[in-house]
Amino acid sequence: MLGSVSGGIAGRTASRAGVSSFVPVSQFSDTLSEAIACRLDPQEQEQAATATTQAVEEAERSGGAGSAISWESGTRANVSGSSTVDSSTKLADGSKCMMVTDVVIVEGEETRVQKRMCRGPGQPRYVLQA
């Protein structure tokens, strides 16, 4: 319990000092860029990763770009984001890739990152490419 209290105090203190950096959750490292994950708490990272997955799945079903999924933080006020599929391509080896733009807004400050998500032949889902 003391760890939760001191962690909360440290987080609020860092936030007041203009520092809002979190540790990326490894579970979402194949979906979120570090630049986005570091701005979000673990629950928000899950929301952002889910938005990316939903946007990519929607684009896959519709056969192209333009799918956008937005979210609002369930843990902090003034935190929201979105994932938008900008383009989709099929590679010669049968892989499919999508360019996705993630946007997060924390306390009015916007962070925008474009990432490439690909799914190889026989793979169950799209993953972030380095």
PDB file of C-alpha atoms in Angstrom, residues 1-12:
ATOM      1  CA  MET A   1       0.000   0.000   0.000  1.00  0.00           C
ATOM      2  CA  LEU A   2       2.818   2.395   0.828  1.00  0.00           C
ATOM      3  CA  GLY A   3       4.302   1.754  -2.601  1.00  0.00           C
ATOM      4  CA  SER A   4       1.046   2.820  -4.258  1.00  0.00           C
ATOM      5  CA  VAL A   5       0.845   5.952  -2.129  1.00  0.00           C
ATOM      6  CA  SER A   6       4.459   6.955  -2.699  1.00  0.00           C
ATOM      7  CA  GLY A   7       4.148   6.133  -6.426  1.00  0.00           C
ATOM      8  CA  GLY A   8       1.061   8.324  -6.659  1.00  0.00           C
ATOM      9  CA  ILE A   9       2.794  11.171  -4.841  1.00  0.00           C
ATOM     10  CA  ALA A  10       5.868  10.849  -7.063  1.00  0.00           C
ATOM     11  CA  GLY A  11       3.674  10.840 -10.166  1.00  0.00           C
ATOM     12  CA  ARG A  12       1.750  13.925  -9.063  1.00  0.00           C
TER      13      ARG A  12
END
